[in-house]
Amino acid sequence: MRLYLVGGFLGSGKTTAITQAAQIFIEQGKRVGIVTNEQGKHLVDTAFLRSKSLPTLEVTGGCICCHLDDFNERVDELTVRYHPDVIFAESVGSCADLVATVLKPLMKLRADFDQPTSLSVFTDARLFYRYLNGLELPFSEEVIYTYEKQLEEGGLIVINKSDLLDEKKTAELLPLAAAKYPGKIFRLQNSLKASQVKEWLELLDSPESSQPRISMDMDYDRYASGEKRFCWVDREIKISADDQEKKIHLLNIIQRICRKLSGQAYSIAHLKFLLDDGRENIKFNLTALDDLDSKFEGFSDSLRALKGSTYSLRINAMIEGPLEAIEENIDTIISSELNSEGIDYSVLSGFTRVPGYPKPTMRIGNS
Ligand SMILES: Nc1nc2c(ncn2[C@@H]2O[C@H](COP(=O)(O)OP(=O)(O)O)[C@@H](O)[C@H]2O)c(=O)[nH]1
Ligand SMILES: [Mg+2]
């Protein structure tokens, strides 16, 4: 059984690439299992992957590194239920130190994984460009420490969303990256394209794919101070919108929350919505560097395609900013938008947390 561990910053495109990759393997006749991982409890990604009939289990409420036993249990469960040939594991985007706390421990604990296991580190091309050029970044220094450490430990860095960077910037980026990180493999990728995701998989299975085996020096106090700046807010609501007119309020909720939390007091690591009518779903995902208006183009058309009368709306917000304000804004927008029109809704579940101090289950340094 082959493990593909996919790390990298929040919103960099890990789930998108895994979704494509899983479908590619399935078309090739392989059996696939996926483990998602977030700080929250009611994950948009899990619901999305399952809606595509991809066998998916999750580690929630913290990262794989600090919940390695849970991760192992999920892998065992996937093995018993689906007999996978390959497993994709996505780590929380605010997580680093995966070589020492996940890869090395798994090599020790699990005889059923083919060696070597692979680690890809994803980054949004636009964020990486800004970082390498010393331009202003949308997150605090504490959070950027984790981003830097993710890049440091990756042998293969997938510079994802390459389609969102113009040619001139792309041409500048690669030499800068090679100069700062000698020896690493950089791969420009548009994960919305299956052909490019297929090439990534081929690279991971090729001998030139460089796999990191060195545990980094990691300042856990600094890492923890970055983690603490994030707030996670989950909501899942059920809404009756039995005529087309009412659906506009679902769109308004998503749009208003995005606008509010794009304000100065916040940095959006990710803001994800999954709207499901029981048969089909649409996903909306905003990250700090996205232009909201252009992201919304097309989204209202997708909403029109949903035909149900009852919807569930799942919201996952991972945001740098004050927790109470984030929660209050989300809840106020939901209630004001729906109450003003007398639309029935109920809150199915909710969850809020600020990640705690990272305490890996097992950490293996360099011997
Ligand atoms: N244009 C473009 N968008 C992408 C690409 N990969 C992911 N996205 C979008 O980026 C957002 C975040 O992606 P997601 O896979 O959820 O990121 P994750 O948090 O790393 O799992 C989503 O809106 C995706 O559709 C890409 O290569 N190009
Ligand atoms: Mg994801």
Coordinates of C-alpha atoms and ligand atoms in Angstrom, one line a residue:
M1 CA 0.0 0.0 0.0
R2 CA 1.4 3.3 -1.1
L3 CA 1.0 6.4 1.1
Y4 CA 0.9 9.9 -0.5
L5 CA 1.2 12.5 2.3
V6 CA 0.1 15.9 1.1
G7 CA 1.1 18.9 3.2
G8 CA 1.3 22.6 2.5
F9 CA -0.4 25.8 3.6
L10 CA -4.1 26.3 4.0
G11 CA -5.9 26.9 0.7
S12 CA -2.9 25.8 -1.4
G13 CA -5.0 23.2 -3.3
K14 CA -4.3 19.9 -1.5
T15 CA -7.8 18.6 -1.6
T16 CA -8.3 19.7 -5.2
A17 CA -5.2 17.7 -6.2
I18 CA -6.1 14.7 -4.1
T19 CA -9.6 14.6 -5.6
Q20 CA -8.2 14.6 -9.1
A21 CA -5.5 12.1 -8.2
A22 CA -7.9 9.7 -6.6
Q23 CA -10.1 9.8 -9.7
I24 CA -7.1 9.1 -11.9
F25 CA -6.1 6.1 -9.9
I26 CA -9.6 4.7 -9.8
E27 CA -9.8 5.0 -13.6
Q28 CA -6.5 3.0 -13.7
G29 CA -8.3 0.3 -11.7
K30 CA -6.6 1.0 -8.4
R31 CA -8.4 1.1 -5.1
V32 CA -8.0 4.4 -3.2
G33 CA -8.6 5.6 0.4
I34 CA -8.4 9.2 1.7
V35 CA -7.8 10.6 5.1
T36 CA -8.7 14.3 5.6
N37 CA -7.5 16.3 8.5
E38 CA -8.6 19.6 10.0
Q39 CA -8.8 21.4 13.3
G40 CA -12.6 21.4 13.0
K41 CA -15.3 18.7 13.4
H42 CA -17.7 19.1 10.5
L43 CA -15.5 19.1 7.5
V44 CA -16.4 20.5 4.1
D45 CA -13.6 18.5 2.5
T46 CA -14.8 15.2 3.8
A47 CA -18.4 15.8 2.7
F48 CA -17.2 17.0 -0.7
L49 CA -14.9 13.9 -1.3
R50 CA -17.6 11.5 -0.1
S51 CA -20.1 13.2 -2.4
K52 CA -17.8 12.1 -5.2
S53 CA -18.0 8.5 -3.9
L54 CA -14.3 8.6 -2.8
P55 CA -13.7 6.5 0.3
T56 CA -12.8 9.1 2.9
L57 CA -12.3 9.0 6.6
E58 CA -11.2 11.9 8.7
V59 CA -9.0 13.0 11.6
T60 CA -10.8 16.0 13.2
G61 CA -10.1 18.4 16.0
G62 CA -6.4 18.6 15.5
C63 CA -3.5 17.6 13.2
I64 CA -2.3 14.2 12.2
C65 CA 1.0 14.8 14.0
C66 CA -0.7 15.3 17.4
H67 CA -3.3 12.5 16.7
L68 CA -1.2 9.9 15.1
D69 CA -3.1 7.1 16.8
D70 CA -6.4 8.4 15.3
F71 CA -4.7 8.5 11.9
N72 CA -3.5 4.9 12.3
E73 CA -7.0 3.8 13.2
R74 CA -8.5 5.5 10.2
V75 CA -5.9 3.8 7.9
D76 CA -6.8 0.4 9.5
E77 CA -10.5 1.2 9.0
L78 CA -9.9 2.1 5.3
T79 CA -7.8 -1.1 4.9
V80 CA -10.5 -3.3 6.2
R81 CA -13.4 -1.6 4.4
Y82 CA -11.8 -0.8 1.0
H83 CA -8.5 -2.7 0.7
P84 CA -6.8 0.4 -0.9
D85 CA -3.7 0.2 -3.1
V86 CA -3.0 3.8 -2.3
I87 CA -3.9 6.1 0.5
F88 CA -3.9 9.9 0.3
A89 CA -3.5 11.8 3.6
E90 CA -4.0 15.5 3.7
S91 CA -2.5 17.3 6.7
V92 CA -3.9 20.5 8.3
G93 CA -2.5 23.5 6.4
S94 CA -1.3 25.1 9.6
C95 CA 1.0 22.1 10.3
A96 CA 4.7 21.5 9.7
D97 CA 7.3 19.1 10.9
L98 CA 5.7 16.2 9.1
V99 CA 8.9 14.3 8.4
A100 CA 9.8 14.0 12.1
T101 CA 6.2 13.5 13.4
V102 CA 4.4 11.6 10.7
L103 CA 6.7 10.1 8.0
K104 CA 9.4 8.7 10.2
P105 CA 7.0 7.4 12.9
L106 CA 4.8 5.7 10.2
M107 CA 7.9 4.0 8.7
K108 CA 8.5 2.6 12.1
L109 CA 5.0 1.7 13.0
R110 CA 3.5 0.4 9.8
A111 CA 4.9 -2.5 7.9
D112 CA 2.0 -2.3 5.4
F113 CA 3.2 1.0 3.7
D114 CA 5.5 0.7 0.8
Q115 CA 8.8 2.5 1.4
P116 CA 9.7 5.2 0.8
T117 CA 6.4 7.0 1.6
S118 CA 6.0 10.3 -0.2
L119 CA 5.5 13.8 1.0
S120 CA 4.5 16.7 -1.3
V121 CA 4.4 20.2 0.0
F122 CA 1.9 22.5 -1.8
T123 CA 2.0 26.3 -1.9
D124 CA -0.2 28.8 -3.7
A125 CA 2.0 30.2 -6.5
R126 CA 0.9 33.8 -5.7
L127 CA 1.9 33.4 -2.0
F128 CA 5.2 31.9 -2.9
Y129 CA 5.9 34.7 -5.4
R130 CA 5.2 37.3 -2.7
Y131 CA 7.3 35.4 -0.2
L132 CA 10.3 35.0 -2.4
N133 CA 10.2 38.7 -3.5
G134 CA 9.9 40.0 0.1
L135 CA 6.5 41.5 -0.7
E136 CA 3.8 42.0 1.9
L137 CA 2.1 38.8 3.0
P138 CA -1.5 38.4 4.2
F139 CA -0.5 36.6 7.5
S140 CA 1.4 37.6 10.6
E141 CA 5.1 36.7 11.1
E142 CA 4.1 34.0 13.5
V143 CA 2.0 32.2 11.0
I144 CA 4.6 32.7 8.2
Y145 CA 7.1 30.8 10.4
T146 CA 5.0 27.7 9.8
Y147 CA 4.8 28.4 6.0
E148 CA 8.6 28.7 5.9
K149 CA 9.1 25.5 7.8
Q150 CA 6.7 23.7 5.4
L151 CA 8.8 24.8 2.5
E152 CA 12.0 23.9 4.3
E153 CA 11.0 20.3 4.9
G154 CA 9.5 19.5 1.5
G155 CA 11.7 17.6 -1.0
L156 CA 9.1 18.2 -3.7
I157 CA 7.4 21.6 -3.6
V158 CA 4.3 21.8 -5.8
I159 CA 3.8 25.4 -6.8
N160 CA 0.1 25.1 -7.3
K161 CA -2.4 27.5 -9.0
S162 CA 0.3 28.3 -11.5
D163 CA -2.6 29.4 -13.8
L164 CA -3.1 32.3 -11.5
L165 CA 0.4 33.7 -11.9
D166 CA 1.2 35.6 -15.1
E167 CA 4.1 34.4 -17.4
K168 CA 6.5 37.1 -16.3
K169 CA 6.1 36.3 -12.6
T170 CA 6.3 32.6 -13.3
A171 CA 9.6 33.1 -15.1
E172 CA 11.0 35.1 -12.2
L173 CA 9.8 32.7 -9.6
L174 CA 11.6 29.5 -10.5
P175 CA 15.2 30.9 -10.4
L176 CA 14.5 32.6 -7.1
A177 CA 13.1 29.4 -5.6
A178 CA 16.1 27.3 -6.9
A179 CA 18.5 29.9 -5.4
K180 CA 16.9 29.9 -2.0
Y181 CA 16.3 26.2 -1.8
P182 CA 19.1 24.3 -3.6
G183 CA 18.4 20.6 -4.1
K184 CA 14.6 20.7 -3.9
I185 CA 12.4 19.8 -6.8
F186 CA 9.9 22.5 -7.8
R187 CA 6.8 21.7 -9.9
L188 CA 4.5 24.3 -11.3
Q189 CA 1.0 22.9 -11.3
N190 CA -2.6 23.7 -12.1
S191 CA -4.5 21.1 -10.1
L192 CA -7.8 21.9 -11.8
K193 CA -6.3 20.0 -14.8
A194 CA -6.2 16.2 -14.5
S195 CA -3.3 15.9 -17.0
Q196 CA -1.1 18.0 -14.7
V197 CA -2.1 16.1 -11.6
K198 CA -1.3 12.8 -13.4
E199 CA 2.2 14.2 -14.1
W200 CA 2.6 15.0 -10.4
L201 CA 1.7 11.3 -9.5
E202 CA 4.2 10.1 -12.1
L203 CA 6.9 12.3 -10.6
L204 CA 6.1 11.0 -7.1
D205 CA 6.6 7.5 -8.3
S206 CA 9.8 8.2 -10.2
P207 CA 13.4 7.7 -8.9
E208 CA 14.2 11.5 -9.3
S209 CA 11.4 12.4 -6.8
S210 CA 13.4 13.6 -3.9
Q211 CA 12.0 12.5 -0.6
P212 CA 13.0 14.3 2.6
R213 CA 14.4 12.2 5.3
I214 CA 15.8 14.9 7.5
S215 CA 14.0 16.0 10.6
M216 CA 14.1 19.8 10.9
D217 CA 15.0 21.9 13.8
M218 CA 11.7 23.3 14.9
D219 CA 11.0 26.0 17.5
Y220 CA 7.8 24.6 18.9
D221 CA 7.1 27.8 20.9
R222 CA 7.2 29.9 17.7
Y223 CA 5.1 27.3 15.9
A224 CA 2.6 27.3 18.7
S225 CA 2.4 31.1 18.7
G226 CA 1.4 30.9 15.0
E227 CA -1.2 28.2 15.6
K228 CA -2.7 30.2 18.4
R229 CA -3.4 33.1 16.0
F230 CA -5.9 31.0 14.0
C231 CA -9.5 30.5 14.8
W232 CA -11.6 27.7 13.5
V233 CA -15.4 28.1 13.2
D234 CA -17.7 25.4 11.8
R235 CA -21.3 25.7 11.2
E236 CA -23.8 23.3 9.6
I237 CA -27.3 24.6 9.0
K238 CA -30.4 23.2 7.3
I239 CA -32.5 25.6 5.3
S240 CA -35.8 25.4 3.6
A241 CA -35.8 27.3 0.3
D242 CA -38.7 25.7 -1.5
D243 CA -38.8 28.2 -4.3
Q244 CA -36.1 29.6 -6.6
E245 CA -36.5 33.1 -5.2
K246 CA -35.4 32.0 -1.7
K247 CA -32.2 30.6 -3.0
I248 CA -30.8 34.0 -3.4
H249 CA -30.5 34.2 0.4
L250 CA -28.2 31.3 0.4
L251 CA -25.9 33.1 -2.0
N252 CA -26.2 36.3 0.1
I253 CA -25.1 34.5 3.2
I254 CA -22.0 33.2 1.5
Q255 CA -21.3 36.5 -0.1
R256 CA -21.9 38.6 3.1
I257 CA -19.7 36.3 5.2
C258 CA -16.9 36.5 2.7
R259 CA -17.1 40.2 2.4
K260 CA -17.2 40.7 6.2
L261 CA -14.3 38.5 6.9
S262 CA -12.2 39.9 4.1
G263 CA -12.1 43.1 6.2
Q264 CA -9.0 44.6 7.7
A265 CA -9.2 42.8 11.0
Y266 CA -9.0 39.4 9.4
S267 CA -6.7 37.2 7.2
I268 CA -8.6 34.4 5.6
A269 CA -6.6 31.2 5.5
H270 CA -9.6 29.5 4.1
L271 CA -13.3 30.1 4.1
K272 CA -15.2 27.1 2.7
F273 CA -18.8 26.5 2.0
L274 CA -20.6 23.4 0.9
L275 CA -24.2 23.8 -0.2
D276 CA -26.0 20.5 -0.7
D277 CA -29.5 19.8 -1.8
G278 CA -29.4 16.1 -1.0
R279 CA -28.6 15.1 -4.5
E280 CA -25.9 17.5 -5.6
N281 CA -23.6 20.0 -4.0
I282 CA -21.6 23.1 -4.8
K283 CA -18.5 24.2 -3.0
F284 CA -17.2 27.7 -2.6
N285 CA -13.7 28.4 -1.3
L286 CA -12.1 31.7 -0.6
T287 CA -8.4 32.3 0.4
A288 CA -6.6 35.5 1.3
L289 CA -5.2 36.2 -2.1
D290 CA -8.4 35.6 -4.0
D291 CA -10.5 38.3 -5.7
L292 CA -13.9 37.8 -4.3
D293 CA -15.9 39.2 -7.2
S294 CA -14.2 37.1 -9.8
K295 CA -14.5 34.0 -7.6
F296 CA -18.3 34.7 -7.4
E297 CA -18.6 34.8 -11.2
G298 CA -20.1 31.5 -12.1
F299 CA -20.9 30.6 -8.6
S300 CA -24.5 32.0 -8.8
D301 CA -25.0 29.9 -12.0
S302 CA -24.0 26.8 -10.2
L303 CA -26.4 27.7 -7.4
R304 CA -29.2 27.9 -10.0
A305 CA -28.5 24.3 -11.0
L306 CA -29.4 23.1 -7.5
K307 CA -33.0 22.1 -7.5
G308 CA -33.8 20.9 -4.0
S309 CA -36.2 22.5 -1.5
T310 CA -34.1 21.8 1.5
Y311 CA -30.4 22.6 1.7
S312 CA -27.6 21.9 4.1
L313 CA -24.9 24.6 4.3
R314 CA -21.6 23.6 5.8
I315 CA -19.2 26.4 6.7
N316 CA -15.5 26.0 7.7
A317 CA -13.7 29.2 8.5
M318 CA -10.0 29.1 9.4
I319 CA -9.0 32.7 10.0
E320 CA -6.4 34.8 11.6
G321 CA -8.4 37.3 13.7
P322 CA -10.4 37.7 16.9
L323 CA -12.5 34.6 17.6
E324 CA -15.5 36.2 19.2
A325 CA -15.9 38.6 16.3
I326 CA -15.6 35.9 13.6
E327 CA -18.2 33.8 15.3
E328 CA -20.6 36.6 15.9
N329 CA -20.3 37.9 12.3
I330 CA -21.0 34.5 10.9
D331 CA -24.0 33.8 13.1
T332 CA -25.4 37.3 12.8
I333 CA -25.3 37.2 9.0
I334 CA -27.0 33.8 8.9
S335 CA -29.8 34.8 11.2
S336 CA -30.4 38.2 9.8
E337 CA -30.5 37.0 6.2
L338 CA -32.9 34.2 6.9
N339 CA -35.0 35.7 9.6
S340 CA -35.8 38.9 7.6
E341 CA -37.4 36.7 5.0
G342 CA -39.0 34.3 7.4
I343 CA -37.1 31.3 6.0
D344 CA -37.1 28.2 8.2
Y345 CA -33.7 27.0 9.2
S346 CA -32.1 25.1 12.0
V347 CA -28.5 24.9 13.2
L348 CA -27.5 21.2 12.9
S349 CA -24.0 21.6 14.5
G350 CA -21.3 24.1 15.3
F351 CA -17.8 24.0 16.6
T352 CA -15.3 26.6 17.5
R353 CA -11.7 26.3 18.5
V354 CA -8.3 28.0 18.7
P355 CA -5.7 25.3 18.0
G356 CA -3.7 24.3 21.1
Y357 CA 0.0 23.9 21.6
P358 CA 1.2 21.3 19.1
K359 CA 2.2 18.1 21.0
P360 CA 3.2 15.4 18.5
T361 CA 2.3 11.9 19.4
M362 CA 5.8 10.8 18.4
R363 CA 8.8 12.8 17.1
I364 CA 11.8 11.1 15.6
G365 CA 14.8 13.3 15.1
N366 CA 18.0 12.6 13.1
S367 CA 20.0 9.8 14.6
Ligands
LIG1 N1 -7.1 28.4 -10.3 C1 -6.8 27.4 -9.5 N2 -7.5 27.2 -8.4 C2 -7.1 26.1 -7.6 C3 -6.1 25.2 -8.0 N3 -6.0 24.3 -7.0 C4 -7.0 24.6 -6.1 N4 -7.6 25.7 -6.5 C5 -8.7 26.3 -5.7 O1 -8.2 26.8 -4.5 C6 -9.1 26.7 -3.5 C7 -8.6 25.9 -2.3 O2 -8.3 24.6 -2.7 P1 -8.3 23.4 -1.7 O3 -8.0 22.2 -2.6 O4 -9.5 23.3 -0.9 O5 -7.0 23.8 -0.8 P2 -6.5 23.0 0.5 O6 -7.0 23.9 1.7 O7 -5.0 23.1 0.4 O8 -7.0 21.6 0.5 C8 -10.4 26.1 -4.1 O9 -11.3 27.1 -4.5 C9 -9.8 25.4 -5.3 O10 -10.8 25.3 -6.4 C10 -5.3 25.5 -9.1 O11 -4.4 24.8 -9.5 N5 -5.7 26.6 -9.9
MG2 MG -8.1 20.7 2.1

